[in-house]
Amino acid sequence: MGIIQFELNNKQSLFIIMHSNSCKRISVRPKNSPNPLFRKWLTEWKNEAKEKGSDMKYVYSKALVSLNKYPLLLKSGRECGILQHFGVKLCSMLDKKLAEHFHSHNNDILPEDNAVLEERLMIPTKKKIKQVIQRSKTKVPGEINTETVIFEPGSFHVQLFVDSGETNGFKGRSNSSKASKDVLLNQLSAAGVSFEVRKLSVGDFAWGCIPDHLALGNTAAVKMDDEILMLPYIVERKRVDDLGSSIRDGRFHEQKFRLKKSGMWQVIYLIEGLSEKLGVTDKESSRGLHLPVSTLQQASANTEVVDRFLVRDTKGLKETAEYLVLMTNSLATLFQGKKLKRVRKDDLPQFSVADDMAELISLLEFNKSSVKCKDLTVSQMFIRHLLQIRGLSVEKAQAIIERYPTPCDLCKAYDDDPKQRELLLANIPFGPNKRLIGPTLSKVKVSFLRSQF
C-alpha cells in the first residue's frame, strides 16, 4: 500500500491510498482552523444535544458546516452573524462562552489559537500595483463594455453602495425622514466605512470594487460605472410594516424575482423589528403591519427555506448599520488578496470564496439588467401570474417559463394531451438540485386555468 498526497489551494490535502487492486480517495481538512474555539464549542453543543435527543443538534450541525466553509478569522460571536444558520441566540451563546474562556485564561488566548490568529490577521505587503484594463476605442457612453478588465490584488478598494431610496426614511412620514437618514448614514460614517449614496436598480445595499485610479466621490458618472465591479452580495432591507404591505400589493414576490435575476450569489433579506413581535398575540402585534405577525413570520421562513436567501433580523436602523459595517469590513478582508475579472452576466461562473480569482459583473451591467421594466413582456407577466399561486417559488416559476414561455404555450400543451394535463408540470425540474415541481402544484395550476378560461 502507498500514499500519494496533493495540495489543493493550500487549504486541503487530497490523499490517494493505493492498494494492490484498488485506490481510495480521501479529502482531509487541515488541523488548523481560523476559528478553532467556535468550532470546538459548536461540536460540544451538538454532541450534548444528541445525547439529550434535542433537535438543536441539527442547528449546531448546520452552523458547523457554515463555519467550516468560512476562511477568515471571526473575532466574536456577533461577527458570526454574517454566516448562514447563525441566529441572534447562537451568536450570544458564543460571545458568552468566549468571555468565559478569556477570563479563565487571564484575558489571553491559548498559544495554539494565537498562532492561528496571527496568521489570519497578517496583512499582505502591498506589491507594485499592476492593473490591466483594455477598452474599446469606439465604446458608446452607457454601453456595456465586453473587453477584458482585470484588477490585480491591491489595486482597488471595497465600497458600500447605499440606494438613494434608503436615505428617505419612512415613506410618507416627513418627520421621520431626516432622522432615519441621519441614523443610518451617521452610524456608517462614525465606523469609518467608505460608502456612497446612489440609485440601485434592485436591492438597498450592495458592494463594489473601485479601482484606485478613480477618485472617491466621482464614481457616480455613468462612464465610470463600467469600471466598477460588483461583489456578489446584495441586501434587501424591509421594515416589518413594509414587509406586510409588500406582500399585500405583490411587490414581495416581484422584488425577490428581480433579486434572483440580479447576478448576485448571496442575497441577504434583512427585516427590521420582526423579532420584537415574537410572543405577542396577532391581534395586539398586527396593528399597522397590514398582516398578522404569524403571516409575516411564515413569509420570512419561506424566503430562507424556499428561496434560499440569507434572512437576518435586526431591531432597527442602528443595528442594521452595525450589520452593514460588519459586512463591509469582512468583504474588504475577504477580497483584498484576490484578482478580479470582469465578465458578462450571462458568463458568470459559480462563485466560491476559496478561489484566488473572482469573476464579477460591472455596476453598469448590474443596474441595466436589474432595472424594473414598465413595459413587461408576455413572459414577464406570466411569471408574475405564476408567483401568485401559493407554494410556487421563483425557481419553480422560472422552470415553468423555460418550458412554456407564455400562457398560450401552456394551454396548447394541455390541449395536446388532455389525459395528462394535471401532471404536465409535475416532472419539470427546478433549482440547482433539480427537484421536481410535483403533482400537487401541477393540479393547482390546471384548476386555476379552468377557473379563468
Coordinates of C-alpha atoms in Angstrom, one line a residue:
M1 CA 0.0 0.0 0.0
G2 CA 1.3 3.5 -0.9
I3 CA 0.0 7.0 -0.2
I4 CA 0.2 9.9 -2.6
Q5 CA -0.5 13.5 -1.4
F6 CA -1.5 16.5 -3.4
E7 CA -2.0 20.1 -2.1
L8 CA -5.3 21.8 -3.1
N9 CA -5.3 25.7 -2.7
N10 CA -3.2 25.4 0.5
K11 CA -6.4 24.7 2.3
Q12 CA -7.0 21.0 1.8
S13 CA -4.9 17.9 1.1
L14 CA -6.0 15.1 -1.2
F15 CA -4.7 11.7 -0.3
I16 CA -4.9 8.8 -2.7
I17 CA -4.3 5.5 -0.8
M18 CA -3.1 2.9 -3.3
H19 CA -3.9 -0.8 -2.7
S20 CA -3.0 -3.7 -4.8
N21 CA -6.3 -3.9 -6.6
S22 CA -8.0 -0.6 -5.9
C23 CA -7.4 3.0 -4.8
K24 CA -9.3 5.1 -2.3
R25 CA -9.6 8.8 -2.5
I26 CA -9.9 10.7 0.8
S27 CA -10.1 14.5 1.3
V28 CA -8.6 15.7 4.6
R29 CA -9.1 19.2 6.0
P30 CA -6.1 20.8 7.8
K31 CA -6.0 20.6 11.6
N32 CA -5.7 24.4 11.9
S33 CA -8.9 26.4 11.6
P34 CA -9.2 30.1 11.6
N35 CA -11.9 29.8 14.3
P36 CA -10.9 26.7 16.4
L37 CA -12.7 27.7 19.6
F38 CA -16.0 28.4 17.9
R39 CA -15.7 25.0 16.1
K40 CA -14.9 23.2 19.4
W41 CA -17.8 24.7 21.3
L42 CA -20.3 24.1 18.5
T43 CA -19.1 20.5 18.3
E44 CA -19.6 20.1 22.1
W45 CA -23.1 21.6 22.0
K46 CA -24.0 19.4 19.1
N47 CA -22.9 16.2 20.9
E48 CA -24.7 17.3 24.1
A49 CA -27.9 17.9 22.0
K50 CA -27.5 14.4 20.5
E51 CA -27.3 12.8 24.0
K52 CA -30.4 14.6 25.1
G53 CA -32.3 13.8 21.9
S54 CA -32.8 17.5 21.2
D55 CA -33.5 18.9 17.7
M56 CA -30.9 21.6 18.4
K57 CA -28.3 19.1 17.1
Y58 CA -29.5 20.0 13.6
V59 CA -29.0 23.7 14.3
Y60 CA -25.4 23.2 15.5
S61 CA -24.6 20.9 12.6
K62 CA -25.7 23.4 10.0
A63 CA -23.8 26.2 11.9
L64 CA -20.7 24.0 11.9
V65 CA -20.9 23.4 8.2
S66 CA -21.2 27.1 7.6
L67 CA -18.3 27.9 9.9
N68 CA -16.0 25.4 8.3
K69 CA -16.6 27.0 4.9
Y70 CA -15.6 30.5 6.1
P71 CA -11.9 31.0 5.5
L72 CA -11.4 34.1 7.7
L73 CA -11.0 34.9 11.4
L74 CA -14.1 35.8 13.4
K75 CA -13.3 37.9 16.4
S76 CA -16.6 37.5 18.3
G77 CA -19.8 35.6 18.3
R78 CA -21.6 38.7 17.0
E79 CA -19.4 38.6 13.9
C80 CA -20.7 35.1 13.2
G81 CA -24.0 36.8 12.3
I82 CA -22.8 37.2 8.7
L83 CA -22.8 33.4 8.3
Q84 CA -25.8 31.3 7.4
H85 CA -27.5 29.4 10.3
F86 CA -26.1 31.7 13.0
G87 CA -29.0 33.4 14.7
V88 CA -29.0 36.0 17.5
K89 CA -29.3 33.4 20.3
L90 CA -26.4 31.3 18.9
C91 CA -24.2 34.3 18.5
S92 CA -24.9 35.4 22.1
M93 CA -24.0 31.9 23.3
L94 CA -20.7 32.1 21.5
D95 CA -19.9 35.6 23.0
K96 CA -20.7 34.3 26.5
K97 CA -18.5 31.3 26.0
L98 CA -15.7 33.5 24.6
A99 CA -15.9 35.8 27.6
E100 CA -15.6 32.9 30.0
H101 CA -12.7 31.5 28.0
F102 CA -10.8 34.8 28.2
H103 CA -11.5 35.2 31.9
S104 CA -10.2 31.6 32.7
H105 CA -7.0 32.3 30.7
N106 CA -6.3 35.7 32.2
N107 CA -7.7 37.6 29.3
D108 CA -5.3 35.8 26.9
I109 CA -5.8 33.1 24.4
L110 CA -4.2 29.7 24.1
P111 CA -0.8 29.5 22.3
E112 CA -2.1 27.3 19.6
D113 CA -5.0 29.7 18.9
N114 CA -2.7 32.7 19.0
A115 CA -0.6 31.3 16.1
V116 CA -3.7 30.9 14.0
L117 CA -4.9 34.4 14.9
E118 CA -1.5 36.0 13.9
E119 CA -1.5 34.1 10.7
R120 CA -5.1 35.2 9.8
L121 CA -4.6 38.8 10.8
M122 CA -1.4 39.2 8.8
I123 CA -1.9 41.8 6.1
P124 CA -0.1 41.1 2.8
T125 CA 2.6 43.6 1.8
K126 CA 1.5 45.9 -0.9
K127 CA 3.1 45.0 -4.1
K128 CA 3.6 47.2 -7.1
I129 CA 0.1 47.7 -8.4
K130 CA -0.4 46.2 -11.8
Q131 CA -3.7 46.9 -13.5
V132 CA -4.7 45.6 -16.8
I133 CA -7.6 47.5 -18.5
Q134 CA -8.4 47.1 -22.1
R135 CA -11.0 49.5 -23.5
S136 CA -12.7 49.7 -26.8
K137 CA -11.9 53.0 -28.6
T138 CA -15.4 53.1 -30.2
K139 CA -17.3 52.4 -26.9
V140 CA -20.5 54.4 -26.6
P141 CA -21.1 56.0 -23.2
G142 CA -23.6 53.9 -21.2
E143 CA -23.0 50.8 -23.3
I144 CA -21.8 47.7 -21.6
N145 CA -18.1 47.0 -22.4
T146 CA -17.2 43.4 -23.4
E147 CA -13.5 43.9 -23.2
T148 CA -11.4 42.2 -20.5
V149 CA -10.8 44.1 -17.3
I150 CA -8.6 42.7 -14.6
F151 CA -7.8 44.2 -11.2
E152 CA -4.7 42.9 -9.5
P153 CA -4.7 42.5 -5.7
G154 CA -4.1 45.8 -4.0
S155 CA -5.3 47.9 -7.0
F156 CA -8.8 48.5 -5.7
H157 CA -10.9 49.2 -2.6
V158 CA -14.3 47.9 -1.5
Q159 CA -17.1 50.4 -1.1
L160 CA -20.6 50.1 0.2
F161 CA -23.3 51.5 -2.1
V162 CA -26.5 52.7 -0.3
D163 CA -29.6 53.1 -2.5
S164 CA -30.8 56.6 -2.6
G165 CA -34.3 55.4 -1.6
E166 CA -32.9 54.1 1.7
T167 CA -31.9 57.6 2.8
N168 CA -35.5 58.8 2.8
G169 CA -36.6 57.0 5.9
F170 CA -40.2 56.1 6.4
K171 CA -42.2 56.7 3.2
G172 CA -45.0 59.3 3.7
R173 CA -43.7 60.4 7.1
S174 CA -41.7 63.5 6.6
N175 CA -40.9 64.0 10.3
S176 CA -39.1 60.6 10.5
S177 CA -37.3 61.0 7.1
K178 CA -34.4 63.2 8.2
A179 CA -33.9 61.3 11.5
S180 CA -33.8 57.9 9.8
K181 CA -31.3 59.2 7.2
D182 CA -29.1 60.6 10.0
V183 CA -29.2 57.4 12.0
L184 CA -28.1 55.2 9.1
L185 CA -25.5 57.4 7.4
N186 CA -24.1 58.8 10.7
Q187 CA -23.6 55.3 12.0
L188 CA -21.7 54.3 8.8
S189 CA -19.6 57.5 8.9
A190 CA -18.7 57.0 12.6
A191 CA -17.5 53.5 11.9
G192 CA -15.2 54.8 9.1
V193 CA -17.0 52.8 6.4
S194 CA -16.5 54.0 2.8
F195 CA -20.0 54.4 1.3
E196 CA -21.7 56.2 -1.5
V197 CA -25.4 57.1 -1.8
R198 CA -26.6 56.3 -5.4
K199 CA -29.5 54.8 -7.2
L200 CA -29.5 51.0 -7.4
S201 CA -32.0 49.3 -9.8
V202 CA -32.6 46.5 -7.3
G203 CA -31.7 46.0 -3.6
D204 CA -31.0 48.6 -0.9
F205 CA -27.3 47.9 -0.2
A206 CA -24.5 46.4 -2.3
W207 CA -20.7 46.4 -2.5
G208 CA -18.4 47.4 -5.4
C209 CA -14.7 47.2 -6.0
I210 CA -13.5 50.6 -7.3
P211 CA -10.0 50.8 -9.0
D212 CA -7.7 53.2 -7.1
H213 CA -7.3 55.5 -10.1
L214 CA -11.0 56.6 -9.7
A215 CA -11.2 59.4 -7.2
L216 CA -13.7 59.0 -4.4
G217 CA -16.9 61.0 -4.9
N218 CA -16.5 60.9 -8.7
T219 CA -17.8 57.4 -9.3
A220 CA -21.4 58.4 -9.9
A221 CA -20.8 59.2 -13.5
V222 CA -22.2 56.6 -15.9
K223 CA -18.9 56.4 -17.8
M224 CA -17.3 55.2 -14.5
D225 CA -19.9 52.5 -13.8
D226 CA -18.4 50.1 -16.3
E227 CA -15.1 50.2 -14.4
I228 CA -16.6 49.3 -11.0
L229 CA -17.0 45.6 -10.3
M230 CA -19.9 44.4 -8.1
L231 CA -19.2 41.9 -5.3
P232 CA -21.7 39.0 -5.4
Y233 CA -23.6 40.2 -2.2
I234 CA -26.7 42.3 -2.1
V235 CA -29.0 43.3 0.8
E236 CA -32.8 44.0 0.6
R237 CA -34.0 45.8 3.7
K238 CA -37.6 45.7 4.9
R239 CA -39.2 47.3 8.0
V240 CA -41.7 44.8 9.4
D241 CA -44.6 47.1 8.4
D242 CA -43.2 47.4 4.8
L243 CA -42.9 43.7 4.6
G244 CA -46.6 43.3 5.3
S245 CA -47.6 46.0 2.7
S246 CA -45.3 44.5 0.1
I247 CA -46.9 41.1 0.5
R248 CA -50.4 42.6 0.1
D249 CA -49.6 44.6 -3.1
G250 CA -47.5 42.0 -4.8
R251 CA -44.1 43.7 -4.5
F252 CA -42.8 40.9 -2.2
H253 CA -42.6 38.2 -5.0
E254 CA -41.7 40.7 -7.7
Q255 CA -38.7 42.0 -5.8
K256 CA -37.5 38.6 -4.9
F257 CA -37.7 37.6 -8.5
R258 CA -35.5 40.6 -9.6
L259 CA -33.1 39.9 -6.8
K260 CA -32.7 36.3 -8.0
K261 CA -32.1 37.6 -11.6
S262 CA -29.6 40.2 -10.5
G263 CA -26.5 38.0 -10.8
M264 CA -25.7 38.2 -7.1
W265 CA -24.5 35.0 -5.5
Q266 CA -25.7 35.8 -2.0
V267 CA -29.0 37.7 -1.4
I268 CA -29.5 38.9 2.2
Y269 CA -33.0 39.7 3.2
L270 CA -32.8 42.0 6.2
I271 CA -36.0 42.5 8.3
E272 CA -36.2 45.2 10.9
G273 CA -38.3 44.6 14.0
L274 CA -39.8 41.1 13.3
S275 CA -38.2 39.5 16.4
E276 CA -39.7 42.3 18.6
K277 CA -43.1 40.9 17.8
L278 CA -42.4 37.3 19.0
G279 CA -44.6 36.2 21.8
V280 CA -47.2 38.9 21.2
T281 CA -50.7 37.9 20.1
D282 CA -51.6 38.6 16.5
K283 CA -54.4 40.9 17.5
E284 CA -52.0 43.1 19.5
S285 CA -49.0 42.9 17.3
S286 CA -50.5 43.3 13.9
R287 CA -51.6 46.9 14.3
G288 CA -50.2 48.9 11.5
L289 CA -48.5 45.9 10.0
H290 CA -51.1 45.2 7.3
L291 CA -51.0 41.4 8.0
P292 CA -50.9 39.1 11.1
V293 CA -47.4 38.6 12.6
S294 CA -47.7 34.8 12.0
T295 CA -48.1 35.5 8.3
L296 CA -45.0 37.7 8.3
Q297 CA -43.0 35.1 10.2
Q298 CA -44.1 32.5 7.6
A299 CA -43.1 34.7 4.8
S300 CA -39.7 35.2 6.4
A301 CA -39.2 31.4 6.8
N302 CA -40.2 30.8 3.2
T303 CA -37.7 33.4 2.0
E304 CA -34.9 31.5 3.7
V305 CA -36.0 27.9 3.1
V306 CA -37.7 28.1 -0.3
D307 CA -35.8 31.0 -1.9
R308 CA -32.6 30.2 -0.1
F309 CA -31.9 33.9 0.8
L310 CA -29.9 34.6 3.9
V311 CA -32.5 36.2 6.3
R312 CA -31.3 38.5 9.0
D313 CA -33.4 40.2 11.7
T314 CA -32.4 43.5 13.4
K315 CA -34.1 45.7 16.0
G316 CA -33.8 48.9 14.0
L317 CA -31.7 51.2 11.8
K318 CA -28.9 51.4 14.3
E319 CA -28.5 47.6 14.4
T320 CA -28.8 47.5 10.6
A321 CA -26.0 50.0 10.3
E322 CA -23.8 47.8 12.6
Y323 CA -24.5 44.8 10.4
L324 CA -23.5 46.7 7.3
V325 CA -20.3 47.8 8.9
L326 CA -19.5 44.2 9.8
M327 CA -20.3 43.0 6.3
T328 CA -18.2 45.8 4.7
N329 CA -15.1 45.1 6.8
S330 CA -15.5 41.3 6.2
L331 CA -15.8 41.6 2.5
A332 CA -12.9 44.0 2.3
T333 CA -10.7 41.5 4.1
L334 CA -12.0 38.6 2.0
F335 CA -11.4 40.2 -1.4
Q336 CA -8.3 42.3 -0.7
G337 CA -6.0 39.4 -1.8
K338 CA -8.0 38.3 -4.8
K339 CA -7.6 39.1 -8.5
L340 CA -10.8 40.4 -10.0
K341 CA -12.0 39.9 -13.6
R342 CA -15.0 41.5 -15.3
V343 CA -17.3 39.1 -17.2
R344 CA -20.7 39.4 -18.7
K345 CA -23.7 38.4 -16.6
D346 CA -24.5 35.5 -18.9
D347 CA -21.0 34.2 -18.4
L348 CA -20.9 34.3 -14.6
P349 CA -19.5 31.1 -13.1
Q350 CA -20.5 29.6 -9.7
F351 CA -18.8 31.8 -7.1
S352 CA -16.5 30.3 -4.5
V353 CA -14.8 32.2 -1.6
A354 CA -11.8 29.9 -1.9
D355 CA -11.0 30.9 -5.5
D356 CA -8.0 33.2 -6.0
M357 CA -9.8 35.0 -8.8
A358 CA -13.3 36.3 -8.6
E359 CA -15.3 36.9 -11.8
L360 CA -17.7 39.8 -11.4
I361 CA -20.1 41.9 -13.4
S362 CA -19.8 45.7 -13.7
L363 CA -22.0 48.2 -11.9
L364 CA -23.3 49.3 -15.3
E365 CA -24.5 45.9 -16.3
F366 CA -25.9 45.2 -12.8
N367 CA -28.1 48.3 -13.0
K368 CA -29.1 47.7 -16.6
S369 CA -30.0 44.0 -16.2
S370 CA -32.0 44.5 -13.0
V371 CA -34.0 47.6 -13.9
K372 CA -37.7 47.5 -13.2
C373 CA -39.4 47.4 -16.6
K374 CA -42.5 49.4 -17.1
D375 CA -43.4 47.7 -20.4
L376 CA -43.4 44.0 -19.5
T377 CA -43.2 41.1 -22.0
V378 CA -45.8 38.3 -22.0
S379 CA -43.3 36.0 -20.3
Q380 CA -42.6 38.6 -17.6
M381 CA -46.4 39.0 -17.0
F382 CA -46.8 35.2 -17.0
I383 CA -44.1 34.7 -14.3
R384 CA -45.8 37.4 -12.1
H385 CA -49.1 35.5 -12.6
L386 CA -47.4 32.2 -11.5
L387 CA -45.9 33.7 -8.4
Q388 CA -49.3 34.5 -7.1
I389 CA -50.0 30.8 -6.7
R390 CA -49.4 29.6 -3.1
G391 CA -46.3 27.4 -2.8
L392 CA -44.9 28.3 -6.2
S393 CA -41.5 29.8 -5.7
V394 CA -39.4 31.9 -8.0
E395 CA -37.2 28.9 -9.0
K396 CA -40.3 26.9 -9.9
A397 CA -41.8 29.7 -11.9
Q398 CA -38.6 30.2 -13.8
A399 CA -38.5 26.4 -14.6
I400 CA -42.1 26.6 -16.0
I401 CA -41.3 29.7 -18.1
E402 CA -38.3 28.0 -19.7
R403 CA -40.6 25.1 -20.8
Y404 CA -43.7 27.2 -21.6
P405 CA -42.8 30.9 -22.1
T406 CA -46.4 32.1 -22.5
P407 CA -49.8 31.1 -21.2
C408 CA -50.7 30.2 -24.8
D409 CA -47.9 27.7 -25.0
L410 CA -49.0 26.1 -21.7
C411 CA -52.7 25.9 -22.8
K412 CA -51.7 24.4 -26.1
A413 CA -49.7 21.7 -24.3
Y414 CA -52.8 21.0 -22.1
D415 CA -54.9 20.6 -25.3
D416 CA -52.4 18.3 -26.9
D417 CA -52.6 15.8 -24.1
P418 CA -55.9 16.2 -22.1
K419 CA -55.4 13.0 -20.1
Q420 CA -52.1 14.1 -18.7
R421 CA -52.8 17.8 -18.2
E422 CA -53.0 17.5 -14.4
L423 CA -49.5 16.0 -14.3
L424 CA -48.0 18.1 -17.1
L425 CA -45.9 20.3 -14.9
A426 CA -45.1 17.6 -12.2
N427 CA -41.9 16.3 -13.8
I428 CA -40.3 19.7 -14.6
P429 CA -37.0 20.0 -12.6
F430 CA -36.1 23.3 -10.9
G431 CA -33.2 24.8 -8.8
P432 CA -29.6 23.6 -8.6
N433 CA -30.7 20.2 -7.1
K434 CA -33.1 19.5 -10.0
R435 CA -36.0 18.7 -7.7
L436 CA -39.4 18.1 -9.4
I437 CA -42.3 20.5 -9.1
G438 CA -44.6 17.7 -8.2
P439 CA -48.2 16.7 -8.9
T440 CA -49.8 18.9 -6.2
L441 CA -48.8 22.3 -7.8
S442 CA -49.4 20.9 -11.2
K443 CA -53.0 20.2 -10.4
V444 CA -53.4 23.6 -8.7
K445 CA -52.2 25.3 -11.9
V446 CA -54.7 23.4 -14.0
S447 CA -57.6 24.2 -11.6
F448 CA -56.6 27.9 -11.7
L449 CA -56.7 28.0 -15.5
R450 CA -60.0 26.2 -15.6
S451 CA -61.5 28.9 -13.4
Q452 CA -60.1 31.7 -15.6
F453 CA -61.0 30.4 -19.1

